[in-house]
Coordinates of C-alpha atoms and ligand atoms in Angstrom, one line a residue:
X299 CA 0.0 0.0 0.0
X300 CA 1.5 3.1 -1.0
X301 CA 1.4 6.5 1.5
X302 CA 1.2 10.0 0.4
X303 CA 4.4 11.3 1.5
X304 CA 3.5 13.9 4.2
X305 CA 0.4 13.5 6.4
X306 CA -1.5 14.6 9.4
X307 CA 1.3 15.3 12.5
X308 CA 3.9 14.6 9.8
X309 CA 3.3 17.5 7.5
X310 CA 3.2 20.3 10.5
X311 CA 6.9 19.1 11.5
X312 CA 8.2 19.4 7.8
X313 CA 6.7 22.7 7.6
X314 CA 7.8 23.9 10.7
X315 CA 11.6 22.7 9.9
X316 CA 11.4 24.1 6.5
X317 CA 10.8 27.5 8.0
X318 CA 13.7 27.2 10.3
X319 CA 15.8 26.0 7.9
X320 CA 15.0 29.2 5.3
X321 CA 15.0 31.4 8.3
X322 CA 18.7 29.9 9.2
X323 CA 19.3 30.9 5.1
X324 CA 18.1 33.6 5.1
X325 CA 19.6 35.5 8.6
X326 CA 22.7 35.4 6.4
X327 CA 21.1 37.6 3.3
X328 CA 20.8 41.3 6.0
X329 CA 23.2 44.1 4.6
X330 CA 26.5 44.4 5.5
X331 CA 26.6 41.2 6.4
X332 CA 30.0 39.8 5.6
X333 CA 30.8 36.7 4.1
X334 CA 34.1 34.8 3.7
X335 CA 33.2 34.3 0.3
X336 CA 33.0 38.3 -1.1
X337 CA 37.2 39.0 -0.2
X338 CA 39.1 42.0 -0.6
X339 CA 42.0 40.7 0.3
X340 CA 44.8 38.1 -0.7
X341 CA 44.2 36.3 2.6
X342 CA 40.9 36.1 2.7
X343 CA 41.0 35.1 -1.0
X344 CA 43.3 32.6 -0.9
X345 CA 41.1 30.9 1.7
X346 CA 38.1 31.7 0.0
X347 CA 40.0 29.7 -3.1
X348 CA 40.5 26.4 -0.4
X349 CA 37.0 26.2 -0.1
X350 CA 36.0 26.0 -3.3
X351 CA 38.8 23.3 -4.1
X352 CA 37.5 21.3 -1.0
X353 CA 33.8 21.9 -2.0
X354 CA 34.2 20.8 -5.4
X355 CA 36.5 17.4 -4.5
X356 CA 33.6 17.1 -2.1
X357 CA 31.2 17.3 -4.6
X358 CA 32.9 14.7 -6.6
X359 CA 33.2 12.1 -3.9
X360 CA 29.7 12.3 -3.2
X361 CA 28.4 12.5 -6.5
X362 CA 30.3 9.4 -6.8
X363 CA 29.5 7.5 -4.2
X364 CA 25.6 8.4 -3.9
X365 CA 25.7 7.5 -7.6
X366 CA 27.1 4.0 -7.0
X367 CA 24.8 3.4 -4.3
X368 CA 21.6 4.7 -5.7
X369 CA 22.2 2.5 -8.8
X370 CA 22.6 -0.2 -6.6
X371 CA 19.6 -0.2 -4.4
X372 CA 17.6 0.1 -7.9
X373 CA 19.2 -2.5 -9.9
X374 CA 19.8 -5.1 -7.6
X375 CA 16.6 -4.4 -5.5
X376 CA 15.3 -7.9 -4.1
X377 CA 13.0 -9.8 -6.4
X378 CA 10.6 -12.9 -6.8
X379 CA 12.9 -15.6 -6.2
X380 CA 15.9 -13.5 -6.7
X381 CA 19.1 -15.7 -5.2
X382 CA 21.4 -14.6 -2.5
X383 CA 23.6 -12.0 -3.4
X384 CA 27.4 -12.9 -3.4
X385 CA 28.8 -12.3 0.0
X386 CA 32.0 -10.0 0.0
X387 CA 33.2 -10.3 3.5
X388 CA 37.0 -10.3 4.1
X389 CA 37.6 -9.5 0.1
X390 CA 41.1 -8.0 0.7
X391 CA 41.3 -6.3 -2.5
X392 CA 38.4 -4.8 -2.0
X393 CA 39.5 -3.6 1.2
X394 CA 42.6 -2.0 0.4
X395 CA 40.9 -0.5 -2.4
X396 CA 38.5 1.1 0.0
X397 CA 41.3 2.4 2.3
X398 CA 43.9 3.3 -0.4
X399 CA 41.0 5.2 -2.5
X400 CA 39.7 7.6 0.2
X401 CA 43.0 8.7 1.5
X402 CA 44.4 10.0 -2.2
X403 CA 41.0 12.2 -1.7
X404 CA 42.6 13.6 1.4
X405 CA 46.4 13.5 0.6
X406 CA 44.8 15.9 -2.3
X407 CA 42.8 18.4 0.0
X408 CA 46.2 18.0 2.2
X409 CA 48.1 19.0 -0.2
X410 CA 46.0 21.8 -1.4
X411 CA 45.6 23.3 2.1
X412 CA 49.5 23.3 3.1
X413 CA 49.8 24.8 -0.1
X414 CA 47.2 28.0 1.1
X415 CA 49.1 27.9 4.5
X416 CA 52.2 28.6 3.2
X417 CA 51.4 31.5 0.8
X418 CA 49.4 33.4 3.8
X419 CA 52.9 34.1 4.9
X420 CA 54.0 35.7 1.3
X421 CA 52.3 39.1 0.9
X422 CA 54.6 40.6 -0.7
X423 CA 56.6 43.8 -0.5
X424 CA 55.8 46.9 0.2
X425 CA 54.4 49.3 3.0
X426 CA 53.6 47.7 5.9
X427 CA 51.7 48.7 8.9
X428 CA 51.9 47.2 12.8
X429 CA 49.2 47.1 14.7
X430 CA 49.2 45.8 18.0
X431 CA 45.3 44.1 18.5
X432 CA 44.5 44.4 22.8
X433 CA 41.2 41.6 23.0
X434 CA 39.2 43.0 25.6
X435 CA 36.6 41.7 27.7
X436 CA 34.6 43.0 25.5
X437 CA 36.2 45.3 23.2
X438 CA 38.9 45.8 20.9
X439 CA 41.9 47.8 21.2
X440 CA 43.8 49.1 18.2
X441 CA 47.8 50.1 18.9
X442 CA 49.7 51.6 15.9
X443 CA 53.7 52.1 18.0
X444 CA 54.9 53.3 14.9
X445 CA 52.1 56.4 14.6
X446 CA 52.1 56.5 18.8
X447 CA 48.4 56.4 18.8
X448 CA 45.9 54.5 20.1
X449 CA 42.2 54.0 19.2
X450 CA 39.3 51.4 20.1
X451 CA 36.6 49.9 17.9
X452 CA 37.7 51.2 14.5
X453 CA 40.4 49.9 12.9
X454 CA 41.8 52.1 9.9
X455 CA 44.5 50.5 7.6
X456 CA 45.9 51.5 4.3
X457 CA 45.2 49.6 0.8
X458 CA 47.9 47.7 -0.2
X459 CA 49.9 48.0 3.0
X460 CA 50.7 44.3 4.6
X461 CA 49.5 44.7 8.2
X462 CA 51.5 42.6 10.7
X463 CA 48.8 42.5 13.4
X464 CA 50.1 41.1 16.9
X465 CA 47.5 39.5 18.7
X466 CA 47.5 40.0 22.4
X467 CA 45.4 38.7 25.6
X468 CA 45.2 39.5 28.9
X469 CA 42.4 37.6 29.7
X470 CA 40.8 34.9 28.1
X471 CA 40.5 33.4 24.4
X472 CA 39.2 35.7 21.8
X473 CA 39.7 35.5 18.3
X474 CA 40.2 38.1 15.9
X475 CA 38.3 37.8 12.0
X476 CA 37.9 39.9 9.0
X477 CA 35.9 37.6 6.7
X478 CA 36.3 40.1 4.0
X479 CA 40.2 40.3 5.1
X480 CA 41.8 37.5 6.4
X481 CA 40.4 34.1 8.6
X482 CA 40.4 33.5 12.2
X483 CA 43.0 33.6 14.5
X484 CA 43.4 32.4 18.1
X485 CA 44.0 35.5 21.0
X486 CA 45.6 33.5 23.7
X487 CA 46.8 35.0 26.9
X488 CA 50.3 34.6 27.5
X489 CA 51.2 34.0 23.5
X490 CA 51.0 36.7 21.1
X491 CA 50.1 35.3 18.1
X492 CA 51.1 37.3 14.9
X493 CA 48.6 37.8 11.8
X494 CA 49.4 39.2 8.2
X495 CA 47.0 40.2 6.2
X496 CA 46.1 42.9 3.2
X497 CA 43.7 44.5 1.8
X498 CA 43.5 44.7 -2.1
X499 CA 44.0 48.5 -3.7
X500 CA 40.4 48.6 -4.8
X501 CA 39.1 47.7 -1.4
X502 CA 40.8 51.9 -0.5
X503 CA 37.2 53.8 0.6
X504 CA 35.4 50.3 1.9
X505 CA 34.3 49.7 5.6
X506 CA 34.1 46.1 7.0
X507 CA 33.0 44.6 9.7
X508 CA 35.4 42.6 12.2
X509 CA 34.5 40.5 15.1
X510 CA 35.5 38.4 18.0
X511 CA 35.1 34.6 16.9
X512 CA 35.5 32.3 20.3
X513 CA 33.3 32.4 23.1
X514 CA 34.8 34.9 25.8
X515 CA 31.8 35.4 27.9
X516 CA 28.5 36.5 28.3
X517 CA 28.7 39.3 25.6
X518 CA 31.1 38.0 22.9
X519 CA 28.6 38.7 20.7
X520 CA 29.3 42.3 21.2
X521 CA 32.7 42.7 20.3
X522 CA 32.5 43.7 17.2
X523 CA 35.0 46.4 15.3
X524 CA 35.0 48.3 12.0
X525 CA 37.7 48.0 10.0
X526 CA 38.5 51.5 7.5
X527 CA 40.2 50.8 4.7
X528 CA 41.7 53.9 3.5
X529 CA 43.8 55.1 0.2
X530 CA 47.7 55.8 1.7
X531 CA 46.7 59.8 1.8
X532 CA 43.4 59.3 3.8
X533 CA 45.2 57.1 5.9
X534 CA 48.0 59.7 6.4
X535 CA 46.0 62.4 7.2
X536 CA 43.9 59.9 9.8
X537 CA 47.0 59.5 11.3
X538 CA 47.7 63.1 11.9
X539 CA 44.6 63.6 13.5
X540 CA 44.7 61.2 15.5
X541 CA 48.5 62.1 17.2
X542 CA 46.9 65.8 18.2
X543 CA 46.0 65.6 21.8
X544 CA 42.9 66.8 22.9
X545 CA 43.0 70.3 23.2
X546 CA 43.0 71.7 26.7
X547 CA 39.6 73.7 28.2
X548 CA 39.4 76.4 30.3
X549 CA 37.3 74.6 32.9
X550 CA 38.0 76.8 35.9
X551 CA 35.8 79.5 34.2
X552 CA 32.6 77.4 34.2
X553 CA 30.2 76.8 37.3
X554 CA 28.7 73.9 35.8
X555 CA 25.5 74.6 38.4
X556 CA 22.0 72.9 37.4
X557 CA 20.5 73.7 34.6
X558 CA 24.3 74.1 32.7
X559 CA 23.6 76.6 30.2
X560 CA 24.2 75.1 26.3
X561 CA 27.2 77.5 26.1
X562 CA 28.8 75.8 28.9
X563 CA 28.2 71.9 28.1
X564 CA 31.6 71.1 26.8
X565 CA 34.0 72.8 29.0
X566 CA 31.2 71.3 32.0
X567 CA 32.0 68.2 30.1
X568 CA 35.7 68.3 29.9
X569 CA 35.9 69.0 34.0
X570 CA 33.4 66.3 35.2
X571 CA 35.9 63.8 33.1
X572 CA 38.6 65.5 34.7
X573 CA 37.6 65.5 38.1
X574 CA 35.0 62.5 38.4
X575 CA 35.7 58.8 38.0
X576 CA 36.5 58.6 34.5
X577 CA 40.0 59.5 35.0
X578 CA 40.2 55.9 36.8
X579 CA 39.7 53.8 33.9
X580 CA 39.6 56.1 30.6
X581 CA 42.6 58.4 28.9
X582 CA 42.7 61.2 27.2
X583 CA 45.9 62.3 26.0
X584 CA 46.3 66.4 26.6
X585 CA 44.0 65.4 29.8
X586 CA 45.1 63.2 32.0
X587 CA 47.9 60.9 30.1
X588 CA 51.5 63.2 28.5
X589 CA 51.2 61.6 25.3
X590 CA 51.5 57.7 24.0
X591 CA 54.2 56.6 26.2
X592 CA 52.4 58.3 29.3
X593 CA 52.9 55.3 31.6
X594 CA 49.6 55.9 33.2
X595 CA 48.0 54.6 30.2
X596 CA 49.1 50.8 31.0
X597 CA 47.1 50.9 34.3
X598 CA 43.4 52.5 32.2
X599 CA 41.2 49.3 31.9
X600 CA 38.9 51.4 29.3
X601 CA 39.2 52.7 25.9
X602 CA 41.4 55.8 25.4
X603 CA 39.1 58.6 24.3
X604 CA 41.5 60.9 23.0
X605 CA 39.5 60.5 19.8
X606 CA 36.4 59.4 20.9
X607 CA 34.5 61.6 18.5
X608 CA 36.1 59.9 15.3
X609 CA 34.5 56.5 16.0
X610 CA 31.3 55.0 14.5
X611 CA 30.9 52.4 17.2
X612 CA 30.6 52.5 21.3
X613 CA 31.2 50.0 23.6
X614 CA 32.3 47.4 21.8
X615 CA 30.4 47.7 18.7
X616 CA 27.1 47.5 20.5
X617 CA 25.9 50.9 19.5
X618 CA 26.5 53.4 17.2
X619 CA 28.1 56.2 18.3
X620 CA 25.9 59.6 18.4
X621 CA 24.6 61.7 21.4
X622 CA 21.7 59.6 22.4
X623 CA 23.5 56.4 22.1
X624 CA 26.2 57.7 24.6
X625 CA 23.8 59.2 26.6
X626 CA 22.1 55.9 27.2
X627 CA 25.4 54.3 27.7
X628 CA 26.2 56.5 30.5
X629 CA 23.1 56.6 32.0
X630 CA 23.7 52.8 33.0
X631 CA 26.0 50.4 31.2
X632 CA 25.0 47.6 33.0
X633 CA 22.0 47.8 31.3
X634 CA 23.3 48.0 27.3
X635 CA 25.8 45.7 28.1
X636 CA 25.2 43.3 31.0
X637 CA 28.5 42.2 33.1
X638 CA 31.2 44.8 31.3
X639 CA 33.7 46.5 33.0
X640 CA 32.0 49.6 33.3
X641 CA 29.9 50.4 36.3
X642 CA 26.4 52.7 36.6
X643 CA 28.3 55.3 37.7
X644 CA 24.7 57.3 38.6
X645 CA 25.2 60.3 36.6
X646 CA 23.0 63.5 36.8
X647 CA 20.6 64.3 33.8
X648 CA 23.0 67.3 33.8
X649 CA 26.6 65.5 33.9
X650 CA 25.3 63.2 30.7
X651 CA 24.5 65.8 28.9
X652 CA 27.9 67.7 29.6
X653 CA 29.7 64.4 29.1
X654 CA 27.8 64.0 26.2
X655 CA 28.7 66.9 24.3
X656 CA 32.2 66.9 25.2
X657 CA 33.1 63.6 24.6
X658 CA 31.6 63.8 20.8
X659 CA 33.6 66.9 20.6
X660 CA 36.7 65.0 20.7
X661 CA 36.9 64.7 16.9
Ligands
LIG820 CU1 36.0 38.0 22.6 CU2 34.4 36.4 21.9

């Protein structure tokens, strides 16, 4: 007796998993989002190119052997009176073929994939950039020693330049990925792992999206960065920008009483940071750190915000940066981002809104 394929309870359950399945799809199809498979960069490409070549000798073994077996099942389906099939057990040729066949599949994708390891190494000549990569708990800081600057959540590197990113943890496992750029690598506390990676010349004027790839707690999903890829002039002048210090405000002339007139927000702004307990975690150089090499610095637990202003993202990527998102941050960050570093510090309507407009200032 023959059943139609899908019926009563059974039909609700295939429906139901073909929803979650196209909803699984289909989560990967938003804007922006990145894929390993759209590169603009050698890296990333080369990678990219060790999928395909694994996919396709994939694709052939299964091809093959699906092929082999579906023809069997059909052709030597059980009959009428059909006679025992010949028993194969302990065929030793057959065996070895087996074993021997299988293996030259993988001595191939081997092959292929030592191949791509080696030539991640080989980027070439050329300008290169270091960047020392800090993984936060949970944000990500970007140190340039060459340009003595420092900056969180944005990344900014030149096309065509081969960045030698140094990987470094103080705390747990993260690990640091570009899909556009390069693949994954481990940030392990106590060993500084070193990435190379590139970004191709027509990739200069592109923004991408970086993230934090290993469970490091409750909110490694946000610990996220942008990454800037700028033409060598943009990058230049970024760079310049961002070794001004902050500059100095004339804070003592401000009363900074309730309501703070408008006039007065920044340079309100500029002393509650100086005087309150930002100065305990946060730097600003011009403020409270003398420059890059301020040894202060080393002891901050929080983002410099020398630059503040210049960012797109806050607090690890979990907002964008503008006045109300900051605003919000401050007001409690325990409750935009549960179990980070930063405590509710109970700020005044009044100190927000100074803090606000000074901090965003910071350009
Ligand atoms: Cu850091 Cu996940």
């Amino acid at each position: 007796m023959r059943m139609p394929l899908f019926r009563g309870t059974k039909r609700w359950v295939v429906i139901v998993a073909a929803m979650l399945l196209s909803s699984l799809l289909l989560s990967a199809c938003a804007e922006n989002s990145p894929s390993v498979l759209n590169t603009f960069g050698p890296v990333a490409a080369r990678e990219a190119s060790l999928f395909w070549f694994t996919l396709i000798v994939a694709t052939i073994v299964f091809v093959a052997v699906e092929g082999v077996l579906l023809y069997s099942i059909i052709r030597y389906r059980e009959r009428p009176n059909s006679p025992n099939p010949e028993q194969i057990h302990g065929n030793t040729t057959i065996e070895i073929a087996w074993t021997i066949a299988p293996s030259i599949f993988l001595f191939i994708v081997l092959g292929a994939t030592i191949y791509t390891m080696f030539g991640l190494g080989d980027l070439g000549g050329g300008n290169k950039v270091e960047v020392r990569v800090v993984a936060h708990q949970w944000w990500w800081e970007f140190d340039y020693p060459n340009y003595k600057i420092v900056t969180a959540d944005s990344l900014h590197i030149p096309a065509g330049a081969v960045i030698q990113a140094d990987l470094v943890s103080n705390n747990v496992i993260h690990s640091f990925w570009i899909p556009a750029l390069s693949g994954k690598l481990d940030v392990i506390p106590g060993h500084n792992h070193p990435l190379l990676f590139k970004a191709d010349m027509n990739a200069a004027g592109k923004k991408f999206l970086g993230e934090c790839a290993e469970f490091c707690g409750a909110q490694h999903a946000h610990m996220r960065f942008d990454v800037y890829v700028d033409d060598q002039n943009t990058f230049n002048r970024w760079v310049s920008v961002q070794q001004q210090a902050a500059t100095p405000l004339n804070t003592g002339a401000v009363a900074c009483k309730s309501p703070i007139p408008q006039s007065d927000l920044v340079a309100c702004g500029a002393k509650f940071f100086a005087q309150g307990a930002c100065v305990s975690c946060h730097g600003i150089v011009g403020v409270n750190l003398n420059g890059y090499n301020d040894p202060k610095a080393l002891g901050l637990i929080g983002p410099n915000l020398t630059h503040f202003g210049s960012r797109d993202l806050i607090a690890g990527g979990i907002l964008e940066n503008n006045p109300q998102n900051l605003a919000l941050w401050l007001h409690n960050p325990q409750d935009v981002k549960p179990g980070n570093d930063m405590p509710d510090l109970g700020l005044s309507q009044d100190q927000i809104n100074a803090l606000v407009a000074y901090l965003e200032s910071l350009k």
